[in-house]
Amino acid sequence: MTQTPSPRLNGPSVTLQRLSRTRASRVVQDPLCRPLRSVPWTSPSSVVEEAASMEGEVTAARLDLTRAQILAFRRRVGALDERLPRGSRSLRRAAWAGLQDSMPRAALLSIHARVDGTEPTTWEDPSLLQLWGPRFNAYVVAARDLAVFSLGRLPDDAATRRRADDLAARLHAVLDGGEMAYSKAGRALAVPPNALRYAAPTGTVLIRWDGARKPTVRTVPPPGVDPGKARLEMARRYLHVFGPTTPEAFAGWAGIPARSGTAAFEALRRSLVPVRTPIGEAWILAGDEESFRAVPGTPAPARLLPSGDTYFLLQDADRELLVPEDDRRGTLWTSRVWPGAVLVAGEIVGTWRRSHDTVTIWPWLRLSGAARDSIEAEATSLPLPGVVGQIVVRWSG
């Protein structure tokens, strides 16, 4: 699913690259990683206002997006309304922003929610690979997109980059073309095993984790891609899958400094459109504007999204947009391991967890018989590795 060139918007052009660099400073918390320091940021409203003062009245109205439009867009680009046909092209589209795989076989279940014919071994498809990706979490990505999710996160400062390169080189020497449990590799290098993930942004370190045993590590040749270009492609993908969004949200998701997220959005400025949403101002890709304006499609009857699925891998106000009720948000985004989300007719209506061959559903409201049947059909079709026989579905509450 290659991003097409951004179309020219209707109305007078706005020369965004000429705008003043005067900005307000706001304190940014990296919501998925560590606290980040205060960074300068240009809001979408200031872009429009400054452009108007420079080039006269802007007649093209700012795009106002409703909650329904935003969620419909995210489901559509995330292939959650209708499953894609099986095949490597569909797997790449399903993993366009990567698939978090921090819980055993979470990425596999995310694929199942998006691609027809998913089997327990689909995650091992040759077109996919595992690495420590955004925020140094385990991710499944398309093999051809290795550079995006590794080099795209390469540290900007020279000293940190040298440490990553040095660690990767030492690991490569220890492995000598082989594969090793990451705990053993850590001991061989006299570093904590978890520290090996800091070599992942070099694009030369891959992992394999089947959810049962400890991860193994191996090294590969570095991708022949400029890290700066990889960073911008990662930002475009985040905008496409999570949009509307902000530089702060991108930085938090990627696990990079806030100033790096801001710089990426600055570099993409000419291909972005400022929008107003129910939770504030944000940006979208210009190439996605038509899709946001399109009539929403028919949502799927039900999908079971695993812990950490892209659709609800959100923070702060974005969570409020997806789940308006505070008490319900607390049961989905818990302080420990998140449960999965039950998506019915385009709305999250509950949570779920599994233990061996049993899937337990916690609905937030009374569901129709048809909705319950759709949920059970999804549950019994989950491609759970090692499960022999029928999956048992239990309802709680």
Short mmCIF file of C-alpha atoms in Angstrom, two decimals:
data_model
loop_
_atom_site.label_atom_id
_atom_site.label_comp_id
_atom_site.label_asym_id
_atom_site.label_seq_id
_atom_site.Cartn_x
_atom_site.Cartn_y
_atom_site.Cartn_z
CA MET A 1 0.00 0.00 0.00
CA THR A 2 2.36 2.69 -1.24
CA GLN A 3 1.49 6.25 -0.32
CA THR A 4 0.41 8.16 -3.41
CA PRO A 5 1.59 11.73 -4.08
CA SER A 6 -0.44 14.33 -2.24
CA PRO A 7 -3.02 16.09 -4.45
CA ARG A 8 -3.16 19.86 -4.62
CA LEU A 9 -5.83 21.19 -2.28
CA ASN A 10 -8.63 23.42 -3.50
CA GLY A 11 -8.32 27.13 -2.91
CA PRO A 12 -5.26 29.41 -2.74
CA SER A 13 -1.98 27.70 -1.98
CA VAL A 14 -0.44 28.31 1.42
CA THR A 15 3.33 28.63 1.39
CA LEU A 16 3.90 26.88 4.69
CA GLN A 17 7.65 26.67 4.39
CA ARG A 18 7.89 30.47 4.61
CA LEU A 19 6.12 30.71 7.93
CA SER A 20 7.69 32.37 10.93
CA ARG A 21 9.62 30.13 13.29
CA THR A 22 8.10 31.81 16.35
CA ARG A 23 6.36 29.14 18.40
CA ALA A 24 4.90 28.50 21.80
CA SER A 25 6.69 26.06 24.05
CA ARG A 26 4.72 23.29 25.68
CA VAL A 27 5.78 20.52 28.01
CA VAL A 28 5.52 17.20 26.24
CA GLN A 29 5.26 13.88 28.01
CA ASP A 30 6.35 10.93 25.92
CA PRO A 31 3.25 8.84 26.73
CA LEU A 32 4.56 5.45 25.71
CA CYS A 33 8.14 5.77 26.80
CA ARG A 34 9.95 8.21 29.08
CA PRO A 35 9.35 11.89 29.98
CA LEU A 36 10.56 14.29 27.33
CA ARG A 37 11.73 17.82 27.83
CA SER A 38 9.90 20.93 26.72
CA VAL A 39 10.04 21.39 22.93
CA PRO A 40 8.97 24.10 20.49
CA TRP A 41 5.96 23.25 18.38
CA THR A 42 3.88 24.91 15.69
CA SER A 43 0.17 24.25 16.07
CA PRO A 44 -2.04 23.74 13.00
CA SER A 45 -4.02 26.87 13.86
CA SER A 46 -0.90 29.02 13.93
CA VAL A 47 0.07 27.68 10.51
CA VAL A 48 -3.23 28.78 8.99
CA GLU A 49 -3.25 32.13 10.79
CA GLU A 50 0.33 32.99 9.84
CA ALA A 51 -0.20 31.88 6.25
CA ALA A 52 -3.33 34.02 6.02
CA SER A 53 -1.49 37.09 7.29
CA MET A 54 1.26 36.55 4.72
CA GLU A 55 -0.80 35.76 1.64
CA GLY A 56 -4.15 37.38 2.26
CA GLU A 57 -7.40 35.75 3.24
CA VAL A 58 -7.44 31.98 2.95
CA THR A 59 -10.75 31.04 1.42
CA ALA A 60 -10.37 27.28 1.77
CA ALA A 61 -12.04 26.32 5.06
CA ARG A 62 -10.11 24.31 7.57
CA LEU A 63 -11.21 20.69 7.55
CA ASP A 64 -13.34 19.88 10.59
CA LEU A 65 -13.42 16.16 11.30
CA THR A 66 -15.99 14.38 13.44
CA ARG A 67 -15.33 11.42 15.68
CA ALA A 68 -17.24 9.19 13.25
CA GLN A 69 -15.09 10.34 10.32
CA ILE A 70 -11.85 9.77 12.19
CA LEU A 71 -12.71 6.30 13.44
CA ALA A 72 -14.13 5.27 10.06
CA PHE A 73 -10.90 6.39 8.39
CA ARG A 74 -8.72 4.52 10.86
CA ARG A 75 -10.75 1.34 10.48
CA ARG A 76 -10.64 1.63 6.70
CA VAL A 77 -6.88 2.13 6.41
CA GLY A 78 -6.39 -0.49 9.12
CA ALA A 79 -8.39 -3.08 7.14
CA LEU A 80 -10.77 -3.62 10.04
CA ASP A 81 -14.01 -3.15 8.11
CA GLU A 82 -13.24 -5.85 5.58
CA ARG A 83 -10.48 -8.44 5.66
CA LEU A 84 -7.82 -8.37 2.98
CA PRO A 85 -7.16 -11.41 0.78
CA ARG A 86 -4.34 -13.66 1.93
CA GLY A 87 -0.89 -12.93 0.56
CA SER A 88 2.29 -10.97 1.21
CA ARG A 89 0.85 -7.69 -0.11
CA SER A 90 -1.96 -7.88 2.41
CA LEU A 91 0.45 -8.75 5.20
CA ARG A 92 2.48 -5.67 4.40
CA ARG A 93 -0.61 -3.48 4.41
CA ALA A 94 -1.73 -4.96 7.74
CA ALA A 95 1.71 -4.09 9.15
CA TRP A 96 1.92 -0.65 7.51
CA ALA A 97 2.72 0.95 10.88
CA GLY A 98 4.12 -2.28 12.29
CA LEU A 99 2.33 -4.75 14.55
CA GLN A 100 3.26 -4.75 18.22
CA ASP A 101 4.12 -8.26 19.37
CA SER A 102 4.90 -7.72 23.05
CA MET A 103 2.32 -10.27 24.18
CA PRO A 104 2.61 -13.87 22.93
CA ARG A 105 1.41 -13.93 19.33
CA ALA A 106 -0.31 -10.53 19.54
CA ALA A 107 0.88 -9.62 16.04
CA LEU A 108 -0.57 -12.86 14.68
CA LEU A 109 -3.98 -12.02 16.12
CA SER A 110 -3.71 -8.48 14.73
CA ILE A 111 -3.10 -10.03 11.31
CA HIS A 112 -6.09 -12.33 11.80
CA ALA A 113 -8.31 -9.29 12.40
CA ARG A 114 -7.20 -7.87 9.04
CA VAL A 115 -6.23 -10.65 6.64
CA ASP A 116 -8.33 -13.57 5.48
CA GLY A 117 -7.02 -17.10 5.93
CA THR A 118 -4.60 -16.29 8.75
CA GLU A 119 -3.06 -19.44 10.21
CA PRO A 120 -1.02 -20.10 13.39
CA THR A 121 2.18 -19.97 11.32
CA THR A 122 1.38 -16.81 9.33
CA TRP A 123 3.68 -14.71 11.51
CA GLU A 124 6.57 -16.79 10.14
CA ASP A 125 5.77 -15.86 6.53
CA PRO A 126 9.01 -15.04 4.65
CA SER A 127 7.66 -11.58 3.87
CA LEU A 128 7.63 -10.70 7.59
CA LEU A 129 10.28 -10.33 10.27
CA GLN A 130 10.55 -9.44 13.95
CA LEU A 131 12.64 -6.71 15.50
CA TRP A 132 12.77 -4.37 18.42
CA GLY A 133 10.85 -1.53 16.82
CA PRO A 134 8.99 1.55 18.11
CA ARG A 135 9.78 2.19 21.80
CA PHE A 136 12.09 -0.86 21.61
CA ASN A 137 9.07 -3.17 21.81
CA ALA A 138 8.87 -6.42 19.87
CA TYR A 139 7.26 -5.75 16.49
CA VAL A 140 6.36 -7.69 13.36
CA VAL A 141 6.96 -5.71 10.17
CA ALA A 142 7.25 -6.41 6.46
CA ALA A 143 10.79 -7.52 5.63
CA ARG A 144 11.05 -4.90 2.90
CA ASP A 145 10.24 -2.23 5.52
CA LEU A 146 13.10 -3.09 7.87
CA ALA A 147 14.77 0.29 7.32
CA VAL A 148 11.60 2.23 8.19
CA PHE A 149 11.24 0.69 11.63
CA SER A 150 14.95 0.49 12.46
CA LEU A 151 16.94 3.25 10.77
CA GLY A 152 13.91 5.49 11.14
CA ARG A 153 14.59 5.40 14.88
CA LEU A 154 18.37 5.80 14.70
CA PRO A 155 19.50 8.36 17.30
CA ASP A 156 20.16 11.84 15.96
CA ASP A 157 23.12 12.63 18.20
CA ALA A 158 26.47 11.26 17.13
CA ALA A 159 27.51 9.83 20.51
CA THR A 160 24.37 7.73 20.98
CA ARG A 161 24.54 6.58 17.39
CA ARG A 162 28.15 5.45 17.86
CA ARG A 163 27.14 3.42 20.91
CA ALA A 164 24.39 1.73 18.90
CA ASP A 165 26.79 0.97 16.05
CA ASP A 166 29.44 -0.35 18.45
CA LEU A 167 26.98 -2.63 20.23
CA ALA A 168 25.68 -3.95 16.90
CA ALA A 169 29.22 -4.63 15.68
CA ARG A 170 30.16 -6.48 18.86
CA LEU A 171 26.98 -8.55 18.68
CA HIS A 172 27.68 -9.39 15.04
CA ALA A 173 31.14 -10.63 15.98
CA VAL A 174 29.84 -12.80 18.82
CA LEU A 175 27.09 -14.38 16.73
CA ASP A 176 29.45 -15.04 13.79
CA GLY A 177 26.58 -15.54 11.38
CA GLY A 178 24.50 -17.62 13.78
CA GLU A 179 21.53 -17.13 16.08
CA MET A 180 21.61 -17.10 19.87
CA ALA A 181 19.26 -16.66 22.82
CA TYR A 182 19.39 -13.01 23.70
CA SER A 183 20.19 -13.78 27.35
CA LYS A 184 23.24 -15.79 26.28
CA ALA A 185 24.28 -13.07 23.84
CA GLY A 186 24.02 -10.48 26.60
CA ARG A 187 26.29 -12.52 28.85
CA ALA A 188 28.78 -12.92 26.01
CA LEU A 189 28.94 -9.14 25.63
CA ALA A 190 28.87 -8.50 29.39
CA VAL A 191 25.74 -6.37 29.07
CA PRO A 192 22.18 -6.84 30.37
CA PRO A 193 20.27 -8.81 27.71
CA ASN A 194 17.64 -6.08 27.45
CA ALA A 195 20.40 -3.65 26.46
CA LEU A 196 20.80 -5.48 23.14
CA ARG A 197 17.67 -3.77 21.88
CA TYR A 198 19.56 -0.49 21.74
CA ALA A 199 21.43 -1.86 18.73
CA ALA A 200 18.18 -2.44 16.82
CA PRO A 201 18.00 1.07 15.25
CA THR A 202 21.11 0.21 13.21
CA GLY A 203 18.91 -2.06 11.09
CA THR A 204 21.27 -4.99 11.59
CA VAL A 205 19.69 -6.74 14.60
CA LEU A 206 16.62 -8.96 14.28
CA ILE A 207 14.85 -11.14 16.83
CA ARG A 208 12.68 -14.21 16.84
CA TRP A 209 10.17 -14.71 19.63
CA ASP A 210 7.50 -17.37 19.46
CA GLY A 211 5.84 -16.25 22.68
CA ALA A 212 6.91 -19.29 24.66
CA ARG A 213 10.70 -19.20 24.84
CA LYS A 214 13.14 -16.34 25.30
CA PRO A 215 13.86 -14.31 22.16
CA THR A 216 16.81 -15.16 19.97
CA VAL A 217 18.88 -12.57 18.13
CA ARG A 218 20.67 -12.55 14.80
CA THR A 219 22.35 -9.95 12.65
CA VAL A 220 21.83 -9.01 9.01
CA PRO A 221 23.51 -6.57 6.60
CA PRO A 222 22.47 -2.94 7.12
CA PRO A 223 19.67 -1.64 4.87
CA GLY A 224 20.90 0.59 2.08
CA VAL A 225 18.58 3.44 3.02
CA ASP A 226 19.33 6.93 4.27
CA PRO A 227 18.22 7.16 7.93
CA GLY A 228 16.68 10.58 7.35
CA LYS A 229 14.48 9.23 4.57
CA ALA A 230 13.54 6.25 6.74
CA ARG A 231 12.48 8.64 9.54
CA LEU A 232 10.21 10.59 7.19
CA GLU A 233 8.64 7.43 5.83
CA MET A 234 7.97 6.25 9.38
CA ALA A 235 6.28 9.59 10.09
CA ARG A 236 4.16 9.31 6.93
CA ARG A 237 3.03 5.85 7.95
CA TYR A 238 2.16 7.00 11.43
CA LEU A 239 0.14 9.89 9.98
CA HIS A 240 -1.66 7.53 7.61
CA VAL A 241 -2.58 4.92 10.21
CA PHE A 242 -3.06 7.07 13.34
CA GLY A 243 -4.10 10.37 11.78
CA PRO A 244 -5.19 12.98 12.64
CA THR A 245 -2.19 13.32 14.91
CA THR A 246 0.56 15.57 16.24
CA PRO A 247 4.38 15.60 16.33
CA GLU A 248 4.30 14.83 20.05
CA ALA A 249 2.16 11.75 19.54
CA PHE A 250 4.44 10.53 16.75
CA ALA A 251 7.54 10.96 18.91
CA GLY A 252 5.92 9.13 21.81
CA TRP A 253 4.85 6.23 19.61
CA ALA A 254 8.21 5.93 17.87
CA GLY A 255 10.22 6.32 21.07
CA ILE A 256 12.31 9.19 19.71
CA PRO A 257 12.97 12.63 21.24
CA ALA A 258 10.13 15.11 20.86
CA ARG A 259 12.36 17.48 18.91
CA SER A 260 12.94 14.69 16.37
CA GLY A 261 9.21 14.19 15.94
CA THR A 262 8.77 17.92 15.42
CA ALA A 263 11.59 18.00 12.87
CA ALA A 264 9.98 15.17 10.90
CA PHE A 265 6.65 17.00 10.72
CA GLU A 266 8.48 20.19 9.70
CA ALA A 267 10.14 18.31 6.84
CA LEU A 268 6.76 16.95 5.72
CA ARG A 269 4.97 20.29 6.13
CA ARG A 270 4.14 20.72 2.44
CA SER A 271 2.34 17.36 2.36
CA LEU A 272 0.29 17.94 5.54
CA VAL A 273 -3.13 19.48 6.09
CA PRO A 274 -4.18 21.08 9.40
CA VAL A 275 -7.48 19.81 10.77
CA ARG A 276 -9.74 20.41 13.74
CA THR A 277 -10.99 17.37 15.66
CA PRO A 278 -13.25 16.90 18.71
CA ILE A 279 -10.10 16.61 20.86
CA GLY A 280 -8.09 19.46 19.36
CA GLU A 281 -6.03 20.49 16.37
CA ALA A 282 -3.89 18.03 14.48
CA TRP A 283 -2.46 17.09 11.09
CA ILE A 284 -3.32 14.62 8.34
CA LEU A 285 -1.57 13.70 5.11
CA ALA A 286 -2.88 15.76 2.21
CA GLY A 287 -3.20 12.53 0.26
CA ASP A 288 -5.66 11.24 2.88
CA GLU A 289 -8.03 14.21 2.84
CA GLU A 290 -10.34 12.73 0.22
CA SER A 291 -10.59 9.50 2.20
CA PHE A 292 -11.51 11.41 5.37
CA ARG A 293 -14.27 13.17 3.45
CA ALA A 294 -15.60 9.93 1.94
CA VAL A 295 -18.82 8.31 3.07
CA PRO A 296 -17.94 5.75 5.77
CA GLY A 297 -18.13 2.13 4.75
CA THR A 298 -20.03 -0.59 6.56
CA PRO A 299 -18.09 -1.72 9.66
CA ALA A 300 -17.45 -5.39 10.29
CA PRO A 301 -19.89 -7.20 12.60
CA ALA A 302 -17.09 -8.02 15.06
CA ARG A 303 -13.32 -8.15 15.46
CA LEU A 304 -11.24 -9.26 18.45
CA LEU A 305 -8.18 -7.02 18.68
CA PRO A 306 -5.28 -8.29 20.81
CA SER A 307 -3.41 -6.45 23.53
CA GLY A 308 -1.44 -3.57 21.99
CA ASP A 309 -3.24 -3.68 18.64
CA THR A 310 -2.59 -0.65 16.45
CA TYR A 311 -6.23 0.47 16.54
CA PHE A 312 -6.13 1.25 20.26
CA LEU A 313 -2.39 1.80 20.75
CA LEU A 314 -3.23 5.34 21.83
CA GLN A 315 -2.57 7.83 24.60
CA ASP A 316 -4.22 10.77 26.30
CA ALA A 317 -7.06 12.46 24.39
CA ASP A 318 -6.93 9.92 21.57
CA ARG A 319 -8.16 7.35 24.07
CA GLU A 320 -11.08 9.62 24.95
CA LEU A 321 -11.96 9.86 21.27
CA LEU A 322 -12.04 6.09 20.88
CA VAL A 323 -13.71 5.31 24.22
CA PRO A 324 -15.56 8.39 25.59
CA GLU A 325 -16.55 6.78 28.92
CA ASP A 326 -13.89 7.16 31.60
CA ASP A 327 -14.77 3.98 33.50
CA ARG A 328 -14.57 1.92 30.32
CA ARG A 329 -11.20 3.38 29.39
CA GLY A 330 -9.87 2.21 32.74
CA THR A 331 -10.73 -1.40 31.93
CA LEU A 332 -9.11 -1.30 28.49
CA TRP A 333 -5.94 0.70 29.17
CA THR A 334 -5.00 -0.83 32.49
CA SER A 335 -1.88 -0.05 34.50
CA ARG A 336 -0.55 -3.53 33.77
CA VAL A 337 -1.00 -5.79 30.76
CA TRP A 338 -3.79 -4.50 28.56
CA PRO A 339 -6.59 -6.88 27.62
CA GLY A 340 -7.78 -7.16 24.04
CA ALA A 341 -10.56 -4.97 22.67
CA VAL A 342 -13.92 -6.21 21.37
CA LEU A 343 -14.88 -4.21 18.28
CA VAL A 344 -18.53 -4.52 17.19
CA ALA A 345 -20.02 -2.56 14.30
CA GLY A 346 -17.24 0.01 14.52
CA GLU A 347 -17.33 0.62 18.29
CA ILE A 348 -15.32 -0.93 21.10
CA VAL A 349 -17.90 -2.57 23.35
CA GLY A 350 -15.80 -4.58 25.77
CA THR A 351 -12.57 -6.39 26.50
CA TRP A 352 -11.33 -9.95 26.21
CA ARG A 353 -8.53 -12.20 27.38
CA ARG A 354 -7.54 -15.75 26.67
CA SER A 355 -6.03 -18.56 28.70
CA HIS A 356 -4.94 -21.59 26.71
CA ASP A 357 -8.03 -22.62 24.73
CA THR A 358 -10.51 -20.36 26.56
CA VAL A 359 -11.49 -16.85 25.48
CA THR A 360 -13.34 -14.75 28.06
CA ILE A 361 -15.41 -11.73 26.98
CA TRP A 362 -16.26 -8.79 29.27
CA PRO A 363 -18.96 -6.73 27.48
CA TRP A 364 -19.60 -3.15 28.59
CA LEU A 365 -23.24 -3.17 27.58
CA ARG A 366 -26.06 -5.52 26.73
CA LEU A 367 -25.38 -6.97 23.29
CA SER A 368 -27.86 -8.30 20.78
CA GLY A 369 -27.93 -11.99 19.99
CA ALA A 370 -26.48 -11.26 16.55
CA ALA A 371 -23.58 -9.31 18.06
CA ARG A 372 -22.81 -12.11 20.53
CA ASP A 373 -22.90 -14.65 17.71
CA SER A 374 -20.46 -12.53 15.66
CA ILE A 375 -18.09 -12.20 18.61
CA GLU A 376 -18.18 -15.94 19.28
CA ALA A 377 -17.52 -16.64 15.60
CA GLU A 378 -14.44 -14.42 15.76
CA ALA A 379 -13.25 -16.03 18.98
CA THR A 380 -13.56 -19.59 17.70
CA SER A 381 -11.69 -18.65 14.51
CA LEU A 382 -8.62 -17.27 16.32
CA PRO A 383 -5.48 -19.01 14.97
CA LEU A 384 -4.06 -19.87 18.39
CA PRO A 385 -0.83 -21.90 18.18
CA GLY A 386 -0.87 -25.16 20.10
CA VAL A 387 -4.63 -25.25 20.64
CA VAL A 388 -6.14 -28.62 19.78
CA GLY A 389 -9.89 -28.79 19.43
CA GLN A 390 -12.57 -26.14 19.75
CA ILE A 391 -11.88 -22.80 21.42
CA VAL A 392 -14.15 -22.25 24.43
CA VAL A 393 -15.89 -18.87 24.73
CA ARG A 394 -16.99 -17.60 28.13
CA TRP A 395 -18.99 -14.48 28.90
CA SER A 396 -18.39 -12.51 32.08
CA GLY A 397 -21.02 -10.01 33.14
#
